[in-house]
Tab-separated table of C-alpha atoms in Angstrom:
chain	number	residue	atom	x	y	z
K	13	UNK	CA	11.323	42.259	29.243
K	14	UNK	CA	8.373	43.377	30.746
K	15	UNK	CA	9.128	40.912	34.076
K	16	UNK	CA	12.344	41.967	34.740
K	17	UNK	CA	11.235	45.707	34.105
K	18	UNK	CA	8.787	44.555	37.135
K	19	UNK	CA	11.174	42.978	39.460
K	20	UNK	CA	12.158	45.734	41.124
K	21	UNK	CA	8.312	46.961	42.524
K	22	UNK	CA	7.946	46.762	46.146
K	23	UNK	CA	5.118	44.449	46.990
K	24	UNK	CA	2.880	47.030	48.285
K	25	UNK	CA	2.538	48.432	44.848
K	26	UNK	CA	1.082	45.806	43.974
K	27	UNK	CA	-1.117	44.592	46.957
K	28	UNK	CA	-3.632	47.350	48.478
K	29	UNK	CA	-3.729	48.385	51.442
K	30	UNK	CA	-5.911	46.207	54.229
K	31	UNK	CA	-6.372	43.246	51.957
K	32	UNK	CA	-4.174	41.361	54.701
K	33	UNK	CA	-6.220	42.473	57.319
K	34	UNK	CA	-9.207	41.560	55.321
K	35	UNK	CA	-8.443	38.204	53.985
K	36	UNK	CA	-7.294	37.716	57.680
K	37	UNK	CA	-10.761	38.540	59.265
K	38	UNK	CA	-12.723	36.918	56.890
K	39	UNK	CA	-10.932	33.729	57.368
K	40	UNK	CA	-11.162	33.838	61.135
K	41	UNK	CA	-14.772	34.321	61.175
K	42	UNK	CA	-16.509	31.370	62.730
K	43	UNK	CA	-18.582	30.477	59.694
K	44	UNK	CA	-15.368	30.373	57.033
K	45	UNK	CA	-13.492	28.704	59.567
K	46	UNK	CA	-15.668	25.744	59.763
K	47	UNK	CA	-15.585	25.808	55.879
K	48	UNK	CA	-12.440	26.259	54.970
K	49	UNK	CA	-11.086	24.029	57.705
K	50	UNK	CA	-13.488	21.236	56.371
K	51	UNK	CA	-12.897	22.038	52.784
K	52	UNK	CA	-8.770	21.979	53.692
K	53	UNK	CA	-9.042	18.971	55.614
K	54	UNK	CA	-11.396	16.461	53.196
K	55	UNK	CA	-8.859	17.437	50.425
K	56	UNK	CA	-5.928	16.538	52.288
K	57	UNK	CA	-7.110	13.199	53.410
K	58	UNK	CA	-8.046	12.386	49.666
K	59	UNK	CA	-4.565	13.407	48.263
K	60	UNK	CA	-2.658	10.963	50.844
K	61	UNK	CA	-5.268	8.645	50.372
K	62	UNK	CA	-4.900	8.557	46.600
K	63	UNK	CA	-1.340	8.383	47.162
K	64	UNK	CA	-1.473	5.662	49.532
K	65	UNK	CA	-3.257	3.894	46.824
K	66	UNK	CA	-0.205	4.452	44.192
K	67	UNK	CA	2.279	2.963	46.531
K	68	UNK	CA	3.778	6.160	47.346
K	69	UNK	CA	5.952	7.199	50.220
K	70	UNK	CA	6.691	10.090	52.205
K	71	UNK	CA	9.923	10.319	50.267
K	72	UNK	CA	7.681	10.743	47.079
K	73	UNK	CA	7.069	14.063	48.235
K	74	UNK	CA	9.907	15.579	50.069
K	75	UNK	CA	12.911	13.906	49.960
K	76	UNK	CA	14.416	11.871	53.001
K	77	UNK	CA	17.889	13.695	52.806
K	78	UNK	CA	15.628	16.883	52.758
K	79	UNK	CA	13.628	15.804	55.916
K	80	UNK	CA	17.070	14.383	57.726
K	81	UNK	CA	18.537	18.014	56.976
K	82	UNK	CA	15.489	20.012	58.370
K	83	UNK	CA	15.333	17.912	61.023
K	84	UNK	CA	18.685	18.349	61.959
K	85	UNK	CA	18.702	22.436	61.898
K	86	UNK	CA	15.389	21.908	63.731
K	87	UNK	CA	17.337	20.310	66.487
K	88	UNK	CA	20.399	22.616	66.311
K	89	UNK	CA	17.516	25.557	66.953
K	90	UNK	CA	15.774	24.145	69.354
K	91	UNK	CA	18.754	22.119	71.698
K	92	UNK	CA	19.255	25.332	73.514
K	93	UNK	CA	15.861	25.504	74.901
K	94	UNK	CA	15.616	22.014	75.364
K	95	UNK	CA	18.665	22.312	77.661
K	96	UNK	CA	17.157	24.895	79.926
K	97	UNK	CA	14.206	22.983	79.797
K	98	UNK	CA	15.835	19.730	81.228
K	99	UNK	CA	17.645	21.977	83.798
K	100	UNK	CA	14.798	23.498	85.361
K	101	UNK	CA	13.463	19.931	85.178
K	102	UNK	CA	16.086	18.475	87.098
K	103	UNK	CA	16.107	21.498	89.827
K	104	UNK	CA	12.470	21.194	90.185
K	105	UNK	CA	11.806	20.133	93.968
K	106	UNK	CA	9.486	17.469	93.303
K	107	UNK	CA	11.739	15.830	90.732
K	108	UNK	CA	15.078	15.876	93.094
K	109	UNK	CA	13.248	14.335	95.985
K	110	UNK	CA	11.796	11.560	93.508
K	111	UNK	CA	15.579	11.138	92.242
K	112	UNK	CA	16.745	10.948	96.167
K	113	UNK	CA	13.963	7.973	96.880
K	114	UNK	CA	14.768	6.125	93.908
K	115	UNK	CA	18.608	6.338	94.406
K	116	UNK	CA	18.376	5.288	97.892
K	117	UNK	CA	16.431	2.100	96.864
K	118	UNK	CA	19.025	1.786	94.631
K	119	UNK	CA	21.408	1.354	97.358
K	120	UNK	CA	19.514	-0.510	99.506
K	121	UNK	CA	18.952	-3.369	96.526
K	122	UNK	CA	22.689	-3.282	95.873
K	123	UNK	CA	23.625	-3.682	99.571
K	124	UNK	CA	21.144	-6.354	99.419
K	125	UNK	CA	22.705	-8.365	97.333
K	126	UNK	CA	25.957	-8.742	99.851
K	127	UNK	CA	26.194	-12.071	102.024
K	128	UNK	CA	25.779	-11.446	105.616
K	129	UNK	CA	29.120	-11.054	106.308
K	130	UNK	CA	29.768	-8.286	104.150
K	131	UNK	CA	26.335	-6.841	105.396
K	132	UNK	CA	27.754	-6.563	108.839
K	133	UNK	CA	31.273	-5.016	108.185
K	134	UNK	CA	29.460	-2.678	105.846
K	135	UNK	CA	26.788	-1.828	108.661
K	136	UNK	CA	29.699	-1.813	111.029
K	137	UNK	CA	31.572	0.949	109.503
K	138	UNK	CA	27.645	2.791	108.436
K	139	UNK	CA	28.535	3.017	105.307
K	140	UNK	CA	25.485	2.618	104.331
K	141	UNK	CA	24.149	5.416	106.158
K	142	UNK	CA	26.756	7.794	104.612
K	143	UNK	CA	25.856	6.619	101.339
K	144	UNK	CA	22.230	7.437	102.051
K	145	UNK	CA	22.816	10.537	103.587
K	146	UNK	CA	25.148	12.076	101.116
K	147	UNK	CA	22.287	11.352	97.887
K	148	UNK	CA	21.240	14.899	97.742
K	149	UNK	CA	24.847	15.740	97.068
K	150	UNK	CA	25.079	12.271	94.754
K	151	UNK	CA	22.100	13.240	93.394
K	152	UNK	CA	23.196	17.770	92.384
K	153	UNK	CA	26.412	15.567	91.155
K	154	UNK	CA	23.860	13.563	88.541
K	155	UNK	CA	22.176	16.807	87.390
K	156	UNK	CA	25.421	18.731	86.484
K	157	UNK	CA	27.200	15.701	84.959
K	158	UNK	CA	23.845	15.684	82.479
K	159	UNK	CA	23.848	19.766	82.256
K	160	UNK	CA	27.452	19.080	81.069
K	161	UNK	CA	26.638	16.220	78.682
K	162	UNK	CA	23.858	18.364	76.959
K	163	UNK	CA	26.030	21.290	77.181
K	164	UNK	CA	28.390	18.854	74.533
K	165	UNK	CA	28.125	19.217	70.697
K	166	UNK	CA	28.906	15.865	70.355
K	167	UNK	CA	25.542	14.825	71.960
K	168	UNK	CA	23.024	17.255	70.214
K	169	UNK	CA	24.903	15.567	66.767
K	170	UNK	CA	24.438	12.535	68.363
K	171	UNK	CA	21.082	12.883	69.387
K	172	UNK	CA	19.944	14.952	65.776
K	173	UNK	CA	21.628	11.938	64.178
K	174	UNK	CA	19.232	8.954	65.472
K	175	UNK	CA	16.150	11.748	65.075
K	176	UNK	CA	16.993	11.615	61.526
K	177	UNK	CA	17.429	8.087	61.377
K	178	UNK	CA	14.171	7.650	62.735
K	179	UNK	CA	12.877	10.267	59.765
K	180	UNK	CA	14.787	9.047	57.008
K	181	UNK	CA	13.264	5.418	58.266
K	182	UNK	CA	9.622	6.875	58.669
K	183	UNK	CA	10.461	8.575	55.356
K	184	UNK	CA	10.971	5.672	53.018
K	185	UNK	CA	7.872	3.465	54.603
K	186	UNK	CA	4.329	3.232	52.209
K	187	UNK	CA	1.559	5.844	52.984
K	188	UNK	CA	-0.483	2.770	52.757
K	189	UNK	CA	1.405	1.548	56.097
K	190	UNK	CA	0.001	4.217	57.789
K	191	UNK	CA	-3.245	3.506	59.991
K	192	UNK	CA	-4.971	6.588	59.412
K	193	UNK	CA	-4.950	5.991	55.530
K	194	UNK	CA	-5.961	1.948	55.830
K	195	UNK	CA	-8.115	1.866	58.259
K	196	UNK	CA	-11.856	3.727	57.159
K	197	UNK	CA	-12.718	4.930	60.768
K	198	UNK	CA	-9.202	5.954	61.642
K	199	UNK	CA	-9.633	8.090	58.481
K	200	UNK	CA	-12.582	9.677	59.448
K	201	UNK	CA	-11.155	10.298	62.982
K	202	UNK	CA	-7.588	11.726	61.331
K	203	UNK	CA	-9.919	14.190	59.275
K	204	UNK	CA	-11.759	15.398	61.723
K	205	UNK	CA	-8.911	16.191	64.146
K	206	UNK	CA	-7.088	17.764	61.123
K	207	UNK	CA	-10.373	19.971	60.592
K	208	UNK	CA	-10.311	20.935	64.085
K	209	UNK	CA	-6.931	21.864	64.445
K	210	UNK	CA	-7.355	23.962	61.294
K	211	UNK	CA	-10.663	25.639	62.425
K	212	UNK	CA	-9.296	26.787	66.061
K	213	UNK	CA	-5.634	27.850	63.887
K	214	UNK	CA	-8.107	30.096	61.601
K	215	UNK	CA	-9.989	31.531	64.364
K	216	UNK	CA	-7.075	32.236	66.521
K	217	UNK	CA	-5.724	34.824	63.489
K	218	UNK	CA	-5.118	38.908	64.795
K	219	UNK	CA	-6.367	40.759	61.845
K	220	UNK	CA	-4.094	43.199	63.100
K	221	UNK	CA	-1.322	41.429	63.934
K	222	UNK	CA	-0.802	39.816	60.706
K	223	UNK	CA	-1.779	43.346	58.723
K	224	UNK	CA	1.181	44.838	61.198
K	225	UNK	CA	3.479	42.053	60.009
K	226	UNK	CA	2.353	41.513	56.358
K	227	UNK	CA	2.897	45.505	56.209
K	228	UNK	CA	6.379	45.855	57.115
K	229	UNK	CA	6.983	42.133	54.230
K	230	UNK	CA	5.694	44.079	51.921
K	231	UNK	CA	7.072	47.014	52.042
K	232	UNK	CA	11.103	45.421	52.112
K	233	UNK	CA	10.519	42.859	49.618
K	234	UNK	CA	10.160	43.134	45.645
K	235	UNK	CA	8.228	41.005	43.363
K	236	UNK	CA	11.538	39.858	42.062
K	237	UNK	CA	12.069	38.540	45.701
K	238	UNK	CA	8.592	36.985	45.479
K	239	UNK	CA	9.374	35.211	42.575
K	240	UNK	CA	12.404	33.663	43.132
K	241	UNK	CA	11.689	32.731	46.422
């Protein structure tokens, strides 16, 4: 047929050259931004809201399983940054000397808590001193026991398994739940935020960038490829 004669025509056969970079400046321009973003953003809102209306759900739309699942490869992608992230976190100055404060009032409480007796035998032998002294090396023990834990499989499952809980849950609940589709001003505030976020995504487009990128897509891929995906 004449389709599958088709199939195998690169892409840039069939889109000129600089309409990327064209559609791309056009739509960054200040003016089409603020229309398009509008436009984008008022037709949104009245699609959820209409489905709000029918009693629909998340789910009605994409799947839980399918949110659980991209949630979960979402976490498997990103758990490596988050772990360097929580590591510089924990090696930051500011944060150890906040964790040495707070875990010698921790020990101070606890010794607290001992009658008088004990107090004295425990003051006796300074104990507590040692204990207080030695937190910065307490404290580098705390942050590589947690490097270790999120350096474990078994938590990133674990903690990609309550996200998607938490989805799956969110998932299944009635648009109409949803403030920003019951309540009329939260609407209008959920709109324009949308409309903003769209307007400075438009106007932050590189012409070039894109026409860089969409010219090197277009040039591997087929319009069989197209299709099917």
């Amino acid at each position: 047929s004449a389709f599958d004669a088709a199939r195998p025509i690169p892409l840039d056969a069939v889109v000129p050259p600089g309409t990327v970079r064209a559609a791309t400046t056009a739509l960054s321009g200040q003016g089409t931004a603020d229309h398009v973003s509008a436009i984008v953003a008022d037709a949104l809102l009245a699609a959820l809201g209409r489905a709000a209306e029918a009693g629909k759900t998340v789910s009605s739309f994409v799947p839980a399983a399918r949110l659980r699942d991209l949630s979960s490869k979402a976490m498997t992608a990103a758990w490596p940054a988050l772990r360097t992230m929580v590591a510089g976190v924990l090696q930051d100055k500011a944060v150890v000397m906040s964790m040495e404060r707070s875990g010698a009032r921790l020990i101070r409480r606890a010794l607290d808590r001992f009658n008088a007796v004990q107090r004295f035998f425990i003051g006796l032998g300074q104990y507590d001193r040692a204990i207080i002294d030695n937190m910065p090396a307490t404290i580098r023990d705390f942050t590589d026991s947690v490097n270790d834990m999120l350096a474990d499989d078994a938590i990133r499952d674990a903690v990609a398994g309550r996200i998607g809980d938490a989805i799956e849950a969110a998932a299944e609940k009635p648009l109409a739940a949803l403030r920003f589709l019951s309540d009329p001003s939260a609407t209008d505030a959920a709109r324009q935020n949308l409309a903003a976020v769209l307007r400075g995504a438009l106007s932050a487009l590189d012409p070039q960038l894109f026409d860089q990128l969409s010219g090197s897509l277009l040039r591997e891929h087929t319009l069989g490829e197209f299709f099917d995906a």
